[in-house]
Amino acid sequence: MARTGKQYLEALRQNPPNLWHKGEKVEDPTTHPVFKGITHTLARMYDMQHDPHHRDVLTYEEGGKRYAMSLLPARSKEDLARRSTAYKRWADTHLGMMGRSPDYLNAVLMAYEASAEFFGEFADNVRNYVQYVRENDLSTTHCLTNPQVNRAKGTTEQPDPYIPVGVVKQTDGGIVVRGARMLSTLPTADELLVFPSTLLKEGPGADKYAVAFAIPTNTPGLHFISREALAEGGSGYDYPLSSRLEEMDCLTVFDDVFVPWERVFILGDLAKCNNAYAETGALMHMAHQVVVLKNAKTEAFLGLVSLIAEAIGADAFPHVQEKIAEVIVYLEAMKGFWARAERDAKPNQYDLLCPDRGAIDGARNLFPRLYPRIREIVEQVSASGLITLPSEADFDSPVGQYLQKYLQSATLPAHERVQLFRLAWDMTLSGFGARQELYERFFFGDPVRMYQTLFAAYDKEPYKQRIREFLGWARTPQPEVIAGD
Ligand SMILES: Cc1cc2nc3c(=O)[nH]c(=O)nc-3n(C[C@H](O)[C@H](O)[C@H](O)COP(=O)(O)OP(=O)(O)OC[C@H]3O[C@@H](n4cnc5c(N)ncnc54)[C@H](O)[C@@H]3O)c2cc1C
């Protein structure tokens, strides 16, 4: 059932993840200076599910109870539209800057549940697990890629067989896994999904890496080792995004972690691991959430750069207008991908309606290339305004009078102008802004290999044929001549 922010925070307090920051165990992420911001942001998002203005968008009703809309099985285009309206509602609250809001992986879980037959003997484990997540409205994160030790070598050729996560043994109660995954964002989730991602090749010893499961983030032997914080607290005025949305990224270590059988979804089946995302529709649903999120993010950048140009009178210059128009074009392209993903949706073999793969592939391959340009446009339009940024405290100090005078703008008093530019800084130049760019470049996978996959999978034949016909190399098949005509 849809839970409240208080319930989320209480659960986290009682069962904190095994999370390490700068050599210390984080005992209570809800009060820790680095993790307090994100946990309370997520709590506010959960609370929205109970707010009469948002409840019907963010949740659906079944058997007299309300559940997260992102777990509504997609059977019709109306379902898809309800799902994406919910994605957008949450995304707008964080300007599309939160990658692991629970709807992201709920989209995957919903697809796995609807296509549970794919998992064969583990199908009921998948169904029961998703039902458990739905009933308790849990937040999940995931870790996919192996540690970046030697990319020139395959999974089975690393210096230690348990650098990638592999199964050490099977017991009556479950399996024991050892190794590490390179990255989990949002360690303060309730659950960790350990799904396959890297393409697994057949070969001696490869089977042990063919595994998928889910465990609570406080499971013994599991460790999230976090990077340095992008902002340790700070005021919402000075750090509008980093103080609220520091999701955190962690190396994720499995030191002989026990996974009970009921939490195992794939074991020893390489083909299943390699096909799980595409065949279950998880890929299309996950990317559907992403397309909506990137729409929200592009809208936020358009609003931001428009206000900035207006504020300093730069919108009078044709080249600035052209740059802002460029962002408009990108936004319209993203809207187009979103609309077509739903318009051309098709059911998969398990009767799950999946957003159109072509639109999804277009969006997820294009946005990583657009994003650095959007960021660059903000820098080009904002110029020194992006760096001459006193803090909130300066306004209350003896030099505050100077700020009022010299940092006023054509449309805004100094306090608001600095607030606007601080947001621009946090969206682009700050540690938070820089991470966002790296995130957009890579979070859905290595862009180089994603293009290669698209090249290999895309049906180019109809377009090649058109050129052949245009050049007169091949004739369009003529209608059959019916005998007697
Ligand atoms: C901010 C951020 C947050 C993230 N959050 C998560 C998360 O929550 N969960 C999660 O699972 N993952 C997460 N990721 C990881 C993301 O999935 C990976 O970054 C992505 O899959 C690329 O893998 P990699 O970083 O290991 O790069 P690598 O695979 O190590 O690539 C490094 C370089 O080598 C090249 N290269 C490597 N192998 C090949 C090859 N076979 N052929 C051609 N070129 C190759 C790449 O093109 C690239 O230039 C996150 C990443 C970032 C940056």
Coordinates of C-alpha atoms and ligand atoms in Angstrom, one line a residue:
M1 CA 0.0 0.0 0.0
A2 CA 1.1 3.5 -0.8
R3 CA 3.1 4.6 2.2
T4 CA 3.8 8.0 3.8
G5 CA 7.2 9.7 4.1
K6 CA 7.1 9.1 7.9
Q7 CA 6.8 5.3 7.3
Y8 CA 9.7 5.4 4.8
L9 CA 11.9 7.3 7.3
E10 CA 11.0 5.1 10.2
A11 CA 11.8 1.9 8.2
L12 CA 15.1 3.4 7.3
R13 CA 15.9 4.4 10.9
Q14 CA 15.1 0.9 12.1
N15 CA 16.9 -0.9 9.2
P16 CA 19.6 1.4 8.0
P17 CA 21.6 0.1 5.0
N18 CA 25.2 -1.1 5.5
L19 CA 26.5 2.3 4.3
W20 CA 30.0 3.7 4.6
H21 CA 31.0 7.3 4.2
K22 CA 34.6 8.5 4.7
G23 CA 35.5 5.4 6.7
E24 CA 32.5 5.6 9.0
K25 CA 29.3 3.6 9.2
V26 CA 26.3 5.7 8.6
E27 CA 24.1 4.8 11.6
D28 CA 21.1 6.9 10.7
P29 CA 20.8 8.2 7.2
T30 CA 17.7 10.3 8.1
T31 CA 19.8 12.6 10.3
H32 CA 23.3 12.2 8.8
P33 CA 24.3 15.6 7.2
V34 CA 25.1 14.0 3.8
F35 CA 22.0 11.7 3.6
K36 CA 19.4 13.7 5.4
G37 CA 18.6 15.8 2.4
I38 CA 17.8 13.0 0.0
T39 CA 15.9 10.8 2.5
H40 CA 13.7 13.7 3.4
T41 CA 13.1 14.6 -0.2
L42 CA 12.0 11.0 -0.8
A43 CA 9.8 11.2 2.2
R44 CA 8.1 14.3 0.8
M45 CA 7.6 12.4 -2.5
Y46 CA 5.9 9.5 -0.6
D47 CA 3.7 12.0 1.2
M48 CA 2.5 13.4 -2.1
Q49 CA 0.8 10.0 -2.6
H50 CA -1.6 10.9 0.2
D51 CA -2.1 14.6 -0.8
P52 CA -5.6 15.0 -2.4
H53 CA -4.0 17.1 -5.2
H54 CA -1.7 14.3 -6.3
R55 CA -3.2 11.0 -4.9
D56 CA -5.2 10.0 -7.9
V57 CA -2.3 10.7 -10.2
L58 CA 0.4 8.9 -8.1
T59 CA -1.6 5.9 -6.9
Y60 CA -4.2 3.5 -8.2
E61 CA -6.9 1.7 -6.3
E62 CA -7.4 -2.1 -6.1
G63 CA -9.4 -4.0 -3.5
G64 CA -10.0 -0.8 -1.5
K65 CA -6.3 -0.1 -1.1
R66 CA -4.1 2.4 -3.0
Y67 CA -0.8 1.4 -4.6
A68 CA 2.0 3.2 -6.4
M69 CA 0.9 4.0 -9.9
S70 CA 4.4 2.9 -11.2
L71 CA 3.4 -0.7 -10.3
L72 CA 0.1 -0.6 -12.2
P73 CA 0.3 -3.4 -14.8
A74 CA 0.3 -1.9 -18.3
R75 CA -2.4 -3.6 -20.3
S76 CA -3.8 -0.6 -22.3
K77 CA -2.7 2.7 -23.7
E78 CA -4.7 4.3 -20.9
D79 CA -2.6 2.5 -18.4
L80 CA 0.6 3.7 -20.1
A81 CA -0.8 7.3 -20.0
R82 CA -1.6 7.0 -16.3
R83 CA 1.8 5.6 -15.6
S84 CA 3.6 8.4 -17.4
T85 CA 1.4 11.1 -15.9
A86 CA 2.6 9.8 -12.5
Y87 CA 6.2 9.7 -13.6
K88 CA 5.9 13.4 -14.7
R89 CA 4.3 14.5 -11.5
W90 CA 7.2 13.3 -9.3
A91 CA 9.8 14.3 -11.9
D92 CA 8.6 18.0 -11.9
T93 CA 9.1 18.2 -8.1
H94 CA 12.9 17.5 -8.5
L95 CA 13.3 19.1 -12.0
G96 CA 14.1 15.6 -13.4
M97 CA 17.3 15.5 -11.4
M98 CA 16.6 12.4 -9.3
G99 CA 17.6 9.2 -11.1
R100 CA 16.5 6.6 -8.6
S101 CA 13.1 7.9 -7.6
P102 CA 11.2 4.6 -6.8
D103 CA 9.1 4.7 -10.0
Y104 CA 12.3 4.0 -12.1
L105 CA 12.8 0.5 -10.9
N106 CA 9.1 -0.1 -10.2
A107 CA 8.8 0.1 -14.0
V108 CA 11.2 -2.8 -14.2
L109 CA 9.5 -4.8 -11.5
M110 CA 6.1 -4.3 -13.0
A111 CA 7.3 -5.7 -16.3
Y112 CA 9.0 -8.6 -14.6
E113 CA 5.8 -9.4 -12.8
A114 CA 3.7 -9.2 -15.9
S115 CA 6.2 -11.3 -17.8
A116 CA 7.0 -13.6 -14.9
E117 CA 6.7 -16.8 -17.0
F118 CA 10.0 -15.7 -18.6
F119 CA 11.7 -16.7 -15.3
G120 CA 10.5 -20.3 -15.6
E121 CA 11.0 -22.2 -12.3
F122 CA 11.6 -18.8 -10.5
A123 CA 8.4 -17.2 -11.9
D124 CA 6.6 -17.3 -8.5
N125 CA 9.6 -15.8 -6.8
V126 CA 9.3 -12.8 -9.1
R127 CA 5.6 -12.5 -8.6
N128 CA 5.8 -12.8 -4.8
Y129 CA 8.6 -10.3 -4.7
V130 CA 6.9 -7.6 -6.7
Q131 CA 3.7 -8.2 -4.7
Y132 CA 5.9 -7.6 -1.5
V133 CA 7.3 -4.4 -3.0
R134 CA 3.8 -3.3 -3.9
E135 CA 2.3 -4.0 -0.5
N136 CA 5.0 -2.3 1.3
D137 CA 5.7 0.5 -1.3
L138 CA 9.4 -0.1 -1.0
S139 CA 12.1 1.9 -2.7
T140 CA 14.7 0.0 -4.6
T141 CA 18.1 0.6 -6.2
H142 CA 20.2 -1.6 -8.5
C143 CA 23.7 -2.5 -9.4
L144 CA 24.6 -3.8 -12.8
T145 CA 28.2 -3.5 -13.9
N146 CA 31.3 -5.2 -12.8
P147 CA 34.1 -3.4 -11.2
Q148 CA 36.2 -1.5 -13.7
V149 CA 39.3 -3.7 -13.3
N150 CA 40.2 -4.7 -16.9
R151 CA 37.6 -4.0 -19.6
A152 CA 39.8 -5.7 -22.2
K153 CA 39.2 -9.0 -20.5
G154 CA 35.9 -10.8 -20.1
T155 CA 34.1 -11.6 -16.8
T156 CA 35.8 -14.9 -16.4
E157 CA 39.3 -13.5 -17.1
Q158 CA 39.7 -11.0 -14.2
P159 CA 42.6 -11.4 -11.7
D160 CA 40.2 -13.0 -9.2
P161 CA 37.1 -15.0 -10.2
Y162 CA 35.1 -13.2 -7.5
I163 CA 35.7 -9.6 -8.6
P164 CA 32.5 -9.7 -10.5
V165 CA 29.6 -11.0 -8.4
G166 CA 29.4 -14.8 -8.6
V167 CA 27.7 -17.6 -6.8
V168 CA 30.0 -19.3 -4.3
K169 CA 27.7 -22.1 -3.3
Q170 CA 24.1 -23.3 -3.1
T171 CA 22.6 -24.4 0.2
D172 CA 19.2 -25.8 1.2
G173 CA 18.1 -22.3 2.1
G174 CA 19.5 -20.3 -0.8
I175 CA 22.7 -19.2 -2.5
V176 CA 25.9 -17.4 -1.3
V177 CA 27.3 -14.7 -3.5
R178 CA 30.7 -12.9 -3.5
G179 CA 32.2 -10.1 -5.5
A180 CA 31.3 -6.5 -6.2
R181 CA 29.4 -4.3 -8.6
M182 CA 30.8 -1.0 -9.6
L183 CA 28.0 1.3 -8.7
S184 CA 24.7 1.7 -6.9
T185 CA 23.1 5.1 -6.7
L186 CA 20.7 5.7 -3.7
P187 CA 22.0 3.3 -1.1
T188 CA 19.3 4.6 1.2
A189 CA 16.7 2.5 -0.7
D190 CA 15.0 -0.3 1.1
E191 CA 16.1 -3.0 -1.3
L192 CA 18.9 -3.7 -3.8
L193 CA 18.1 -5.4 -7.1
V194 CA 21.0 -7.4 -8.5
F195 CA 20.1 -8.0 -12.1
P196 CA 22.3 -9.0 -15.0
S197 CA 23.5 -6.3 -17.4
T198 CA 26.9 -7.0 -18.9
L199 CA 26.6 -9.4 -21.7
L200 CA 27.7 -12.8 -20.5
K201 CA 29.6 -15.0 -22.8
E202 CA 29.5 -18.8 -22.7
G203 CA 32.6 -20.4 -21.4
P204 CA 34.1 -22.4 -18.5
G205 CA 33.2 -20.8 -15.2
A206 CA 30.7 -18.3 -16.7
D207 CA 27.6 -19.9 -15.2
K208 CA 28.3 -18.6 -11.7
Y209 CA 27.8 -15.1 -12.9
A210 CA 24.4 -15.8 -14.4
V211 CA 22.4 -14.8 -11.4
A212 CA 19.6 -12.3 -10.5
F213 CA 18.2 -11.6 -7.1
A214 CA 16.9 -9.0 -4.7
I215 CA 18.0 -8.4 -1.1
P216 CA 17.4 -5.8 1.6
T217 CA 20.0 -3.1 1.7
N218 CA 20.9 -4.0 5.3
T219 CA 21.7 -7.7 4.4
P220 CA 24.7 -9.0 6.4
G221 CA 27.9 -9.0 4.2
L222 CA 26.5 -6.3 1.8
H223 CA 28.5 -3.0 1.9
F224 CA 27.8 0.3 0.2
I225 CA 31.0 2.3 0.1
S226 CA 30.1 5.8 -0.9
R227 CA 32.0 8.5 -2.7
E228 CA 32.7 11.9 -1.1
A229 CA 29.6 14.0 -0.7
L230 CA 28.8 16.7 -3.3
A231 CA 27.3 19.0 -0.5
E232 CA 27.2 18.3 3.2
G233 CA 23.9 19.9 4.1
G234 CA 24.0 23.6 3.5
S235 CA 21.0 25.9 3.0
G236 CA 18.4 25.3 0.3
Y237 CA 19.1 28.8 -1.0
D238 CA 22.8 28.2 -1.4
Y239 CA 22.6 24.6 -2.7
P240 CA 19.1 24.3 -4.2
L241 CA 19.7 20.9 -5.6
S242 CA 22.7 19.3 -3.9
S243 CA 21.2 20.0 -0.4
R244 CA 18.1 18.0 -1.4
L245 CA 19.0 15.6 -4.0
E246 CA 22.4 14.0 -3.2
E247 CA 21.4 10.5 -4.1
M248 CA 25.0 9.3 -3.6
D249 CA 26.9 6.6 -5.6
C250 CA 28.5 3.6 -4.0
L251 CA 30.8 0.7 -4.8
T252 CA 28.7 -2.3 -3.7
V253 CA 30.5 -5.2 -2.1
F254 CA 29.1 -8.7 -1.5
D255 CA 31.2 -10.4 1.2
D256 CA 29.6 -13.9 1.1
V257 CA 26.1 -12.6 1.1
F258 CA 23.3 -15.2 1.7
V259 CA 20.3 -14.9 -0.6
P260 CA 17.3 -17.0 0.3
W261 CA 15.8 -19.1 -2.5
E262 CA 12.6 -17.1 -2.6
R263 CA 14.7 -14.0 -3.6
V264 CA 16.5 -15.7 -6.5
F265 CA 15.1 -14.9 -10.0
I266 CA 17.7 -16.4 -12.4
L267 CA 20.4 -18.9 -11.7
G268 CA 23.0 -20.4 -14.0
D269 CA 21.2 -19.5 -17.2
L270 CA 23.3 -17.2 -19.4
A271 CA 20.7 -16.8 -22.1
K272 CA 18.0 -15.7 -19.6
C273 CA 20.5 -13.1 -18.1
N274 CA 21.3 -11.7 -21.5
N275 CA 17.6 -11.5 -22.6
A276 CA 15.8 -10.6 -19.4
Y277 CA 15.5 -6.9 -20.0
A278 CA 14.3 -7.0 -23.6
E279 CA 12.1 -10.0 -23.5
T280 CA 10.2 -9.1 -20.3
G281 CA 9.6 -5.5 -21.6
A282 CA 11.5 -4.2 -18.6
L283 CA 13.9 -2.3 -20.9
M284 CA 11.0 -0.5 -22.6
H285 CA 9.2 0.3 -19.4
M286 CA 12.3 1.5 -17.6
A287 CA 13.2 3.7 -20.6
H288 CA 9.6 5.0 -20.7
Q289 CA 10.1 6.4 -17.2
V290 CA 13.4 7.8 -18.4
V291 CA 11.9 9.6 -21.4
V292 CA 9.4 11.3 -19.2
L293 CA 12.1 12.2 -16.7
K294 CA 14.2 13.7 -19.5
N295 CA 11.2 15.7 -20.7
A296 CA 10.9 17.2 -17.2
K297 CA 14.6 17.9 -17.1
T298 CA 14.7 19.6 -20.5
E299 CA 11.6 21.7 -19.5
A300 CA 13.5 22.7 -16.4
F301 CA 16.5 23.8 -18.4
L302 CA 14.4 25.8 -20.8
G303 CA 12.6 27.6 -18.0
L304 CA 16.0 28.3 -16.3
V305 CA 17.8 29.6 -19.3
S306 CA 14.8 31.7 -20.4
L307 CA 14.6 33.4 -16.9
I308 CA 18.4 34.0 -16.9
A309 CA 18.5 35.6 -20.3
E310 CA 15.5 37.7 -19.3
A311 CA 17.0 38.7 -16.0
I312 CA 20.2 40.1 -17.4
G313 CA 18.7 41.4 -20.7
A314 CA 20.6 38.9 -22.8
D315 CA 17.4 37.8 -24.5
A316 CA 17.8 40.9 -26.7
F317 CA 20.6 39.3 -28.5
P318 CA 19.9 37.1 -31.6
H319 CA 22.5 34.5 -30.8
V320 CA 21.1 34.1 -27.3
Q321 CA 17.6 33.7 -28.8
E322 CA 19.0 31.1 -31.1
K323 CA 20.5 29.1 -28.3
I324 CA 17.3 29.1 -26.3
A325 CA 15.5 28.0 -29.5
E326 CA 17.9 25.1 -29.7
V327 CA 16.8 24.0 -26.2
I328 CA 13.1 24.3 -27.4
V329 CA 13.9 22.1 -30.4
Y330 CA 15.4 19.5 -28.1
L331 CA 12.4 19.6 -25.8
E332 CA 10.0 19.2 -28.7
A333 CA 12.1 16.2 -29.9
M334 CA 11.9 14.6 -26.4
K335 CA 8.1 15.2 -26.3
G336 CA 7.9 13.5 -29.7
F337 CA 9.7 10.4 -28.4
W338 CA 7.4 10.3 -25.4
A339 CA 4.2 10.6 -27.4
R340 CA 5.3 8.0 -30.0
A341 CA 6.5 5.6 -27.4
E342 CA 2.9 5.4 -26.1
R343 CA 1.1 5.8 -29.5
D344 CA 3.0 2.9 -31.1
A345 CA 3.1 0.6 -28.0
K346 CA 2.7 -3.1 -28.6
P347 CA 2.0 -6.1 -26.4
N348 CA 4.8 -8.5 -25.8
Q349 CA 4.3 -12.3 -25.7
Y350 CA 3.1 -12.1 -22.1
D351 CA 0.4 -9.5 -23.0
L352 CA 2.3 -6.7 -21.3
L353 CA 1.8 -3.5 -23.3
C354 CA 5.3 -2.1 -24.0
P355 CA 6.2 1.4 -25.2
D356 CA 7.6 1.4 -28.7
R357 CA 11.1 0.2 -28.9
G358 CA 12.1 2.5 -31.8
A359 CA 11.0 5.7 -29.9
I360 CA 12.6 4.4 -26.7
D361 CA 15.9 3.6 -28.5
G362 CA 15.9 7.0 -30.2
A363 CA 15.4 8.9 -26.9
R364 CA 17.8 7.0 -24.8
N365 CA 20.6 7.2 -27.4
L366 CA 20.0 10.9 -28.3
F367 CA 19.6 12.5 -24.8
P368 CA 23.1 11.6 -23.6
R369 CA 24.4 13.6 -26.6
L370 CA 22.0 16.5 -26.1
Y371 CA 22.5 17.0 -22.4
P372 CA 26.1 18.3 -22.5
R373 CA 25.0 20.8 -25.1
I374 CA 22.1 22.0 -23.0
R375 CA 24.5 22.4 -20.1
E376 CA 26.9 24.3 -22.4
I377 CA 24.1 26.7 -23.5
V378 CA 23.4 27.6 -19.8
E379 CA 27.1 28.4 -19.4
Q380 CA 27.2 30.5 -22.6
V381 CA 24.1 32.5 -21.7
S382 CA 24.9 32.9 -18.0
A383 CA 28.6 33.7 -18.3
S384 CA 30.1 35.3 -15.1
G385 CA 26.7 35.2 -13.4
L386 CA 27.3 31.5 -12.9
I387 CA 30.3 32.2 -10.7
T388 CA 29.8 35.6 -9.0
L389 CA 27.6 34.0 -6.5
P390 CA 27.7 35.2 -2.9
S391 CA 25.9 33.0 -0.3
E392 CA 22.7 33.7 1.6
A393 CA 24.7 34.8 4.7
D394 CA 26.3 37.6 2.7
F395 CA 23.0 39.3 2.3
D396 CA 22.6 39.6 6.1
S397 CA 26.2 40.9 6.5
P398 CA 27.6 44.4 6.3
V399 CA 28.4 43.9 2.6
G400 CA 24.7 43.0 1.9
Q401 CA 24.0 46.5 0.8
Y402 CA 26.5 46.2 -2.0
L403 CA 24.9 43.0 -3.2
Q404 CA 21.5 44.7 -3.3
K405 CA 22.9 47.3 -5.6
Y406 CA 25.4 45.5 -7.8
L407 CA 23.7 42.1 -8.2
Q408 CA 20.3 43.4 -9.0
S409 CA 19.2 42.5 -12.5
A410 CA 16.9 43.9 -15.2
T411 CA 13.9 41.9 -13.9
L412 CA 14.9 40.7 -10.4
P413 CA 16.1 42.1 -7.1
A414 CA 19.5 40.9 -6.0
H415 CA 18.3 38.2 -3.6
E416 CA 16.2 36.5 -6.3
R417 CA 18.7 37.0 -9.0
V418 CA 21.4 35.2 -6.9
Q419 CA 18.9 32.5 -6.0
L420 CA 18.2 31.9 -9.7
F421 CA 21.9 31.8 -10.7
R422 CA 22.7 29.5 -7.7
L423 CA 20.2 27.1 -9.2
A424 CA 21.8 27.4 -12.6
W425 CA 25.2 26.7 -10.9
D426 CA 23.9 23.6 -9.2
M427 CA 22.4 22.4 -12.5
T428 CA 25.7 22.8 -14.3
L429 CA 28.9 23.8 -12.6
S430 CA 28.8 22.5 -9.1
G431 CA 29.8 19.0 -8.1
F432 CA 26.1 18.1 -8.4
G433 CA 25.8 19.6 -11.9
A434 CA 29.0 17.9 -13.1
R435 CA 27.7 14.5 -11.8
Q436 CA 24.5 15.1 -13.6
E437 CA 26.4 15.3 -16.8
L438 CA 28.4 12.2 -16.2
Y439 CA 25.1 10.5 -15.2
E440 CA 23.4 11.5 -18.4
R441 CA 26.3 10.2 -20.4
F442 CA 26.4 6.8 -18.8
F443 CA 23.6 5.8 -16.6
F444 CA 21.7 3.8 -19.2
G445 CA 25.0 2.1 -20.4
D446 CA 28.1 2.9 -22.4
P447 CA 26.9 5.2 -25.2
V448 CA 29.4 3.6 -27.7
R449 CA 28.1 0.1 -27.2
M450 CA 24.5 1.3 -27.1
Y451 CA 25.0 2.8 -30.6
Q452 CA 26.7 -0.4 -31.8
T453 CA 23.7 -2.5 -30.5
L454 CA 21.3 -0.2 -32.2
F455 CA 23.2 -0.4 -35.5
A456 CA 23.2 -4.2 -35.3
A457 CA 19.5 -4.6 -34.3
Y458 CA 17.8 -1.9 -36.4
D459 CA 16.0 -3.0 -39.5
K460 CA 17.6 -0.8 -42.2
E461 CA 16.4 -3.0 -45.0
P462 CA 13.3 -1.0 -46.1
Y463 CA 15.4 2.1 -46.4
K464 CA 18.2 0.4 -48.3
Q465 CA 15.5 -1.0 -50.6
R466 CA 14.1 2.5 -51.3
I467 CA 17.5 3.7 -52.5
R468 CA 17.9 0.6 -54.6
E469 CA 14.6 1.3 -56.3
F470 CA 15.4 5.0 -56.7
L471 CA 18.6 4.0 -58.5
G472 CA 16.7 1.5 -60.6
W473 CA 18.6 -1.5 -59.2
A474 CA 15.4 -3.3 -58.2
R475 CA 11.8 -2.9 -59.3
T476 CA 8.9 -2.5 -56.8
P477 CA 7.1 -5.8 -57.0
Q478 CA 4.2 -5.5 -59.5
P479 CA 0.7 -6.6 -58.5
E480 CA 0.1 -10.2 -59.6
V481 CA -1.6 -10.5 -63.0
I482 CA -4.8 -12.4 -62.4
A483 CA -5.5 -15.1 -65.1
G484 CA -8.1 -13.8 -67.5
D485 CA -7.3 -10.1 -67.0
Ligands
LIG1 C1 26.5 9.1 -11.9 C2 26.3 7.6 -12.3 C3 25.4 6.9 -11.6 C4 25.2 5.5 -12.0 N1 24.3 4.8 -11.3 C5 24.2 3.5 -11.5 C6 23.3 2.7 -10.7 O1 22.6 3.1 -9.8 N2 23.3 1.3 -10.9 C7 24.1 0.8 -11.9 O2 24.0 -0.4 -12.0 N3 24.9 1.5 -12.6 C8 25.0 2.8 -12.4 N4 25.8 3.6 -13.2 C9 26.8 2.9 -14.1 C10 26.5 2.8 -15.5 O3 25.6 1.7 -15.8 C11 27.8 2.6 -16.3 O4 28.6 3.8 -16.1 C12 27.7 2.3 -17.7 O5 27.1 1.1 -17.9 C13 29.1 2.2 -18.4 O6 29.9 1.3 -17.7 P1 31.2 1.7 -17.0 O7 31.1 3.0 -16.3 O8 31.7 0.6 -16.3 O9 32.2 2.1 -18.2 P2 33.3 1.1 -18.9 O10 32.6 -0.1 -19.4 O11 34.4 0.8 -18.0 O12 33.8 2.0 -20.1 C14 34.9 2.8 -20.0 C15 35.4 3.2 -21.4 O13 35.8 2.0 -22.1 C16 35.0 1.8 -23.3 N5 34.7 0.4 -23.4 C17 34.7 -0.5 -22.3 N6 34.4 -1.7 -22.8 C18 34.2 -1.6 -24.1 C19 33.8 -2.6 -25.2 N7 33.6 -3.8 -24.9 N8 33.7 -2.1 -26.4 C20 34.0 -0.8 -26.7 N9 34.3 0.1 -25.8 C21 34.4 -0.3 -24.5 C22 33.8 2.6 -23.1 O14 33.2 3.0 -24.3 C23 34.2 3.8 -22.3 O15 34.8 4.8 -23.1 C24 26.0 4.9 -13.0 C25 26.9 5.7 -13.6 C26 27.1 7.0 -13.3 C27 28.2 7.8 -14.1

